[in-house]
Coordinates of C-alpha atoms and ligand atoms in Angstrom, one line a residue:
X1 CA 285.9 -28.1 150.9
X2 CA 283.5 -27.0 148.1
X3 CA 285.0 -23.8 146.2
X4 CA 282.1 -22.9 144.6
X5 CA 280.7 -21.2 147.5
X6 CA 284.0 -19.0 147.6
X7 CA 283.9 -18.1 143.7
X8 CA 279.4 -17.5 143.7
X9 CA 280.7 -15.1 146.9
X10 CA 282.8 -13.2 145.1
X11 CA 280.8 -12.3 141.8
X12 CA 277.7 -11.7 143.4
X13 CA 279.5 -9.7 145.8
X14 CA 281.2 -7.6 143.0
X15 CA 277.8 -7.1 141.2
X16 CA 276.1 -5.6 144.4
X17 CA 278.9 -3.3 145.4
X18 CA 278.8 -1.4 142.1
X19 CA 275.2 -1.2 142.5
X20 CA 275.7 0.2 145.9
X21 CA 279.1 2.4 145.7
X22 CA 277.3 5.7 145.2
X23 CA 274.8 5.3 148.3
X24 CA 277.8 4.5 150.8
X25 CA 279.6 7.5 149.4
X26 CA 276.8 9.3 150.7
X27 CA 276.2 7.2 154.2
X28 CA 280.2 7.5 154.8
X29 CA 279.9 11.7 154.2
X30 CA 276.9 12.1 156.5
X31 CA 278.4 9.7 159.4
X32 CA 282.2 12.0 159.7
X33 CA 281.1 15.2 158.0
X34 CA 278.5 17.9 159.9
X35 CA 278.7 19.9 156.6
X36 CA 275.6 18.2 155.2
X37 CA 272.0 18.6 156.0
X38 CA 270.7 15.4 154.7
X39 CA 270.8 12.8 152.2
X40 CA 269.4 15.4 149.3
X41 CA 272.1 18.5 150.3
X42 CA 274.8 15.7 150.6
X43 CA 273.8 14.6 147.0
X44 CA 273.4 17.4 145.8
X45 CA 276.9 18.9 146.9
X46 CA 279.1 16.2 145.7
X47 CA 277.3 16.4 142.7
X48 CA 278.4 20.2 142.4
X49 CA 281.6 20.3 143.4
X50 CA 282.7 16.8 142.6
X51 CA 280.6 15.4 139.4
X52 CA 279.4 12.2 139.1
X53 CA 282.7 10.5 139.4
X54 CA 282.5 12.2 143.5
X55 CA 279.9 9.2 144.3
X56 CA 282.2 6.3 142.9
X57 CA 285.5 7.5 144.8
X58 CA 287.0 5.1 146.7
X59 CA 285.9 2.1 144.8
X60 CA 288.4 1.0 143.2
X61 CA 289.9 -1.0 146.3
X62 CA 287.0 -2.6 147.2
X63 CA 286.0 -4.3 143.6
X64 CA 290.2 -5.8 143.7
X65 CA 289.2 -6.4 147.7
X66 CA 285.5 -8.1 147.0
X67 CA 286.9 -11.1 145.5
X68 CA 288.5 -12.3 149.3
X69 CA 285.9 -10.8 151.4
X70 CA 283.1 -11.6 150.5
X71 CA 284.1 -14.7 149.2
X72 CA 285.1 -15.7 152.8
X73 CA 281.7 -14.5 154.0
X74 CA 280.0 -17.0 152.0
X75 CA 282.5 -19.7 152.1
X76 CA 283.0 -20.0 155.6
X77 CA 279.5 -19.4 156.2
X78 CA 278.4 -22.7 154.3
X79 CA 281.6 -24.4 154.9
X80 CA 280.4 -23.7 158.5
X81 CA 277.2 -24.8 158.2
X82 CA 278.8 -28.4 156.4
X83 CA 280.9 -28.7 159.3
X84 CA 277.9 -28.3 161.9
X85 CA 274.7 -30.5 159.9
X86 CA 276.7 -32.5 157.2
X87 CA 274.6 -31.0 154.4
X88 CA 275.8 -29.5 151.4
X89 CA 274.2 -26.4 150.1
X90 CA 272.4 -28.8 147.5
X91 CA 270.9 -30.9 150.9
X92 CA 269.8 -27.9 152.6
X93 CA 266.5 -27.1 150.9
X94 CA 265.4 -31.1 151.9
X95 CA 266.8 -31.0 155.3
X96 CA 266.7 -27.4 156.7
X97 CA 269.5 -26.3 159.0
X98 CA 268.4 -24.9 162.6
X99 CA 268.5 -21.3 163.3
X100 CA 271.2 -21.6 165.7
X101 CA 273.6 -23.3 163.6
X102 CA 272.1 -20.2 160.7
X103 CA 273.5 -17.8 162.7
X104 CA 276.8 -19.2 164.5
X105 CA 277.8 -19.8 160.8
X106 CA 276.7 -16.3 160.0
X107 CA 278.9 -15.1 163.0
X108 CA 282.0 -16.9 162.0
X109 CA 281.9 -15.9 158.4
X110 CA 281.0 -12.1 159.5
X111 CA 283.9 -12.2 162.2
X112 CA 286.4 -13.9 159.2
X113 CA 285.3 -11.4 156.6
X114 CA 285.6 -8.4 158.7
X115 CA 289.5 -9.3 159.9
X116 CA 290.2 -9.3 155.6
X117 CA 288.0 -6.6 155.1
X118 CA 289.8 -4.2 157.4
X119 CA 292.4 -2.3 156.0
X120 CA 290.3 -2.2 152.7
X121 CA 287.3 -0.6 154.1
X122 CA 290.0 1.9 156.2
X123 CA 291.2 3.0 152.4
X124 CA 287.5 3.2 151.0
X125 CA 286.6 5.6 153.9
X126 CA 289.4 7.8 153.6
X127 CA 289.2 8.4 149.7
X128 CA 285.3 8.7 150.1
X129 CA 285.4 11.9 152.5
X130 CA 288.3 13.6 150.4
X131 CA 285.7 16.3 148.8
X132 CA 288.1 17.8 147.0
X133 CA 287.4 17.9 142.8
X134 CA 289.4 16.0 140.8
X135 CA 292.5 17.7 140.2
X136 CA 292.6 20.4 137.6
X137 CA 296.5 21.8 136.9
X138 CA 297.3 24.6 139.3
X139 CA 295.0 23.3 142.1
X140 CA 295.9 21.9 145.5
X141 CA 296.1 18.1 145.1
X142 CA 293.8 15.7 147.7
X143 CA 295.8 14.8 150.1
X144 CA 295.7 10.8 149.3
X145 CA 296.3 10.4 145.2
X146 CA 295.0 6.9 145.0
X147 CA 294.7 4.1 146.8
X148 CA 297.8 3.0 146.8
X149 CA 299.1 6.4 147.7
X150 CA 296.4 6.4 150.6
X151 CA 297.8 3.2 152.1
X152 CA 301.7 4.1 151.8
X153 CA 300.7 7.3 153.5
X154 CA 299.2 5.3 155.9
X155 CA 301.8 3.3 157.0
X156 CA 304.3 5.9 156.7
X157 CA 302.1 8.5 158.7
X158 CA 300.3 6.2 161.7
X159 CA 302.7 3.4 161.3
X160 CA 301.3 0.1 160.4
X161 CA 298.8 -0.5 163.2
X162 CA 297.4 2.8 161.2
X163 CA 295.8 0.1 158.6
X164 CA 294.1 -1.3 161.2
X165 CA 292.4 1.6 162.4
X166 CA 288.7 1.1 163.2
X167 CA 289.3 -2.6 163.0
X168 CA 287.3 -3.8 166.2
X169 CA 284.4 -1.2 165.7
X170 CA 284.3 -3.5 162.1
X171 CA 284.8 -6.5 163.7
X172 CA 282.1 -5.8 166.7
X173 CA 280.1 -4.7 163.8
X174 CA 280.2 -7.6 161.4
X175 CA 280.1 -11.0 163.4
X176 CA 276.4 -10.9 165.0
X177 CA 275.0 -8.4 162.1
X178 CA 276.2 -11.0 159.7
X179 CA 274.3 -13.9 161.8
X180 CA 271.2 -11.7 161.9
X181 CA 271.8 -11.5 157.9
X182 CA 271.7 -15.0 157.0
X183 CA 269.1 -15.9 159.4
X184 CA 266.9 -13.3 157.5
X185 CA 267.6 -14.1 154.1
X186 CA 266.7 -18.2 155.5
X187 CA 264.0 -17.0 157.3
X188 CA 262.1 -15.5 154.7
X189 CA 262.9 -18.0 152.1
X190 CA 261.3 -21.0 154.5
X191 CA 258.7 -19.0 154.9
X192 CA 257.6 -18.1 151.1
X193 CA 259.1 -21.4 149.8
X194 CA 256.7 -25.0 149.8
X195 CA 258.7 -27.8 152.4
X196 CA 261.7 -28.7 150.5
X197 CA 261.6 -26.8 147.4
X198 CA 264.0 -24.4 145.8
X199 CA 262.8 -20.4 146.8
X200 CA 261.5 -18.8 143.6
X201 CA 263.7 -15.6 142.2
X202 CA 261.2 -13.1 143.4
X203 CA 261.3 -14.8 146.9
X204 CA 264.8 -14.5 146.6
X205 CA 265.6 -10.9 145.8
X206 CA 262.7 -10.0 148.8
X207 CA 264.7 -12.2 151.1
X208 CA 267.9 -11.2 150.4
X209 CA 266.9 -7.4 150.1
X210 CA 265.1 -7.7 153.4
X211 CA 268.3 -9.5 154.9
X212 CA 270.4 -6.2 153.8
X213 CA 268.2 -3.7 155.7
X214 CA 267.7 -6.0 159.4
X215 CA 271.9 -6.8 159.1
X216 CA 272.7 -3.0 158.5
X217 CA 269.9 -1.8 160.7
X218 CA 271.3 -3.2 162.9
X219 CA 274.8 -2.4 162.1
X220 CA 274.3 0.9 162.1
X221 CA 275.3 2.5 165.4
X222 CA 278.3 0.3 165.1
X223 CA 278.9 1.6 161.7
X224 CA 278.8 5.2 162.8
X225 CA 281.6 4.2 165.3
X226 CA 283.7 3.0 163.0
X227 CA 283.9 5.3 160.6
X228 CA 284.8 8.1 163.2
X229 CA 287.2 5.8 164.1
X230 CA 288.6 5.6 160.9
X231 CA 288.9 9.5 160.3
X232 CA 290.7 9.9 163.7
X233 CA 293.8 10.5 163.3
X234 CA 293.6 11.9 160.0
X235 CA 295.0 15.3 161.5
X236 CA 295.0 14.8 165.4
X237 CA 293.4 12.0 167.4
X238 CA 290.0 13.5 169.0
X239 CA 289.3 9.8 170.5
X240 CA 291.0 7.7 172.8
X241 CA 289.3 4.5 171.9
X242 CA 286.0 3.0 170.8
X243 CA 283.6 4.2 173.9
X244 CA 285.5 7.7 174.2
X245 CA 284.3 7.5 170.5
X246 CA 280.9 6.9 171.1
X247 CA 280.7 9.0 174.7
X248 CA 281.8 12.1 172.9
X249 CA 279.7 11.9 170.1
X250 CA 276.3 11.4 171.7
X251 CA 277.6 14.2 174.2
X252 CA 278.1 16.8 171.3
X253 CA 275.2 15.7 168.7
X254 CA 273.0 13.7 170.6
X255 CA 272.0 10.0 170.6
X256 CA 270.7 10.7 167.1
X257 CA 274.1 10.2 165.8
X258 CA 274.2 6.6 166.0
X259 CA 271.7 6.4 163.7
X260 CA 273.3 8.9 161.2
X261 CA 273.1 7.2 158.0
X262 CA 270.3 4.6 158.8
X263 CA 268.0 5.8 155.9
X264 CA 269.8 5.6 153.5
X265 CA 272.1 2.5 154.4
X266 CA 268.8 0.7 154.0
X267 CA 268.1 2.0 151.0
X268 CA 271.5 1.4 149.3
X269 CA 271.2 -2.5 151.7
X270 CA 268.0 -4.2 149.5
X271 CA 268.6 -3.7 146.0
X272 CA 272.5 -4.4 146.8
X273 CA 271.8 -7.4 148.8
X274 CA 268.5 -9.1 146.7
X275 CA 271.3 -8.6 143.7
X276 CA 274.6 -10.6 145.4
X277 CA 271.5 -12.9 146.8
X278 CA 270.2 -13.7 143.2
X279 CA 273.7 -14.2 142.1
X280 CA 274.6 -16.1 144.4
X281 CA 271.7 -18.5 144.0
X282 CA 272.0 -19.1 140.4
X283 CA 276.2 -19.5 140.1
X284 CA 275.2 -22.4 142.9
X285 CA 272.7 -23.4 140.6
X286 CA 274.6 -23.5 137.4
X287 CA 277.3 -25.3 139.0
X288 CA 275.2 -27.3 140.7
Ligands
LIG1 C1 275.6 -5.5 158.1 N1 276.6 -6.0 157.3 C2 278.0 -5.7 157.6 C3 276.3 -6.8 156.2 N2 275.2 -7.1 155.9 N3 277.4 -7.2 155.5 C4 277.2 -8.1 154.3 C5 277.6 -7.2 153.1 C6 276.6 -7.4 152.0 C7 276.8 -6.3 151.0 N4 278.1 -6.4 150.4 C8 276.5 -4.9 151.5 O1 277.4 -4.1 151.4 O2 275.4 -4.6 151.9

């Protein structure tokens, strides 16, 4: 099984997820918090109250976490695609995969990804919608210290099914959106790219921006759910599963609110994506 699929994953997975920390801080806050009237009033009050820093909470977790998920999104997506066309990722520019067997590799590596990715993206959520400052002597603390203090209270608080919170909103979310991803990023590469040569870097970074947005346009009303998801039961549970979740929240704000967060999701999901993209194609590259 090639590794180098597994280790070009993980950096070019690191390098987007800084880019794009400060723009999910934002999407998480307007998908669980009505205190926000848009993207600029969100931005603008975290600025405010929190400081720069309030846009990179919860990061932490997911930069030690990026290395295993989205290493396994790429590696069992091409160790997928090896298993169903015997070509490497070398072969595949000379003797192009079909679509189906894109996106059923796209599915399995979304569905894999999102079963690691669960309890780290539970931990993310939570820090991201503590708006609290950072603690100044004499002020209340946040309720969650860290993210290590955020999963121990966890556990000890909702047992440990509690880390798994959300889990089949993410998993629901993940294994067709990530089919739809790689088809995209393919897709527009065959199309830019001369019969069985290598796509240019510019072809590249459009594909793989363009990828982002259709995967988390997509995503989106599924993303919604699942961060509700994950807030419940924070303080009380207001849902009693994934379609109570979605039911009550189109009864009290409207269909509208499966979309909250769309803007800018795809905003944050091109220069993020055409970044891991880019990566991702040159460490194969170089190693190659
Ligand atoms: C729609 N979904 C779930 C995805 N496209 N997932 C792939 C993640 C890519 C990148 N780390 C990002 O956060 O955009």
């Amino acid at each position: 099984m090639p590794v180098e699929e597994f280790v070009a994953g993980w950096i070019s997975g690191a390098l987007g997820l800084v880019l794009g920390h400060p723009f999910d801080t934002v999407k998480v806050r307007l998908q669980t918090q009505t205190m926000y009237h848009g993207i600029i009033d969100c931005m603008v009050k975290i600025y405010r109250h929190e400081s720069l820093l309030g846009f990179f909470k919860g990061m932490s977790f997911p930069i030690a976490s990026i290395a295993v998920v989205n290493s396994v999104l790429f590696g069992v997506y091409s160790n997928t695609l090896l298993m169903l066309t015997a070509t490497s990722h070398q072969d595949r520019r000379a003797q192009p995969p079909s679509y189906v067997h894109i996106f059923m590799a796209g599915c399995t590596g979304g569905f894999l990804q999102a079963c690691c990715l669960a309890p780290f993206d539970l931990i993310k959520v939570r820090l991201q919608n503590q708006t609290e400052p950072r603690a100044k002597p004499g002020s209340p603390p946040p309720r969650y210290r860290g993210p290590v203090h955020c999963a121990a209270s966890i556990f000890r608080e909702e047992g440990p099914r509690g880390l798994f919170r959300g889990a089949w909103a993410l998993m629901l979310r993940d294994t067709p959106t990530l089919g739809i991803y790689f088809i995209t990023y393919e897709g527009l590469c065959r199309q830019c790219t001369p019969g069985g040569q290598t796509p240019s870097s510019a072809t590249v970074l459009v594909a793989g921006g363009f990828a982002g947005i259709a995967s988390w346009a997509t995503a989106t009303p599924l993303d919604v759910v699942k961060s509700r998801m994950q807030m419940d039961g924070l303080r009380r549970r207001a849902y009693q599963g994934m379609l109570d979740c979605i039911v009550s929240s189109v009864r009290q704000e409207g269909p509208g609110v499966l979309f909250r967060g769309l803007t800018i999701n795809s905003a944050r999901a091109f220069p993020v994506n055409a970044v891991t993209f880019l990566s991702y194609e040159y460490l194969l590259r170089f190693w190659g």
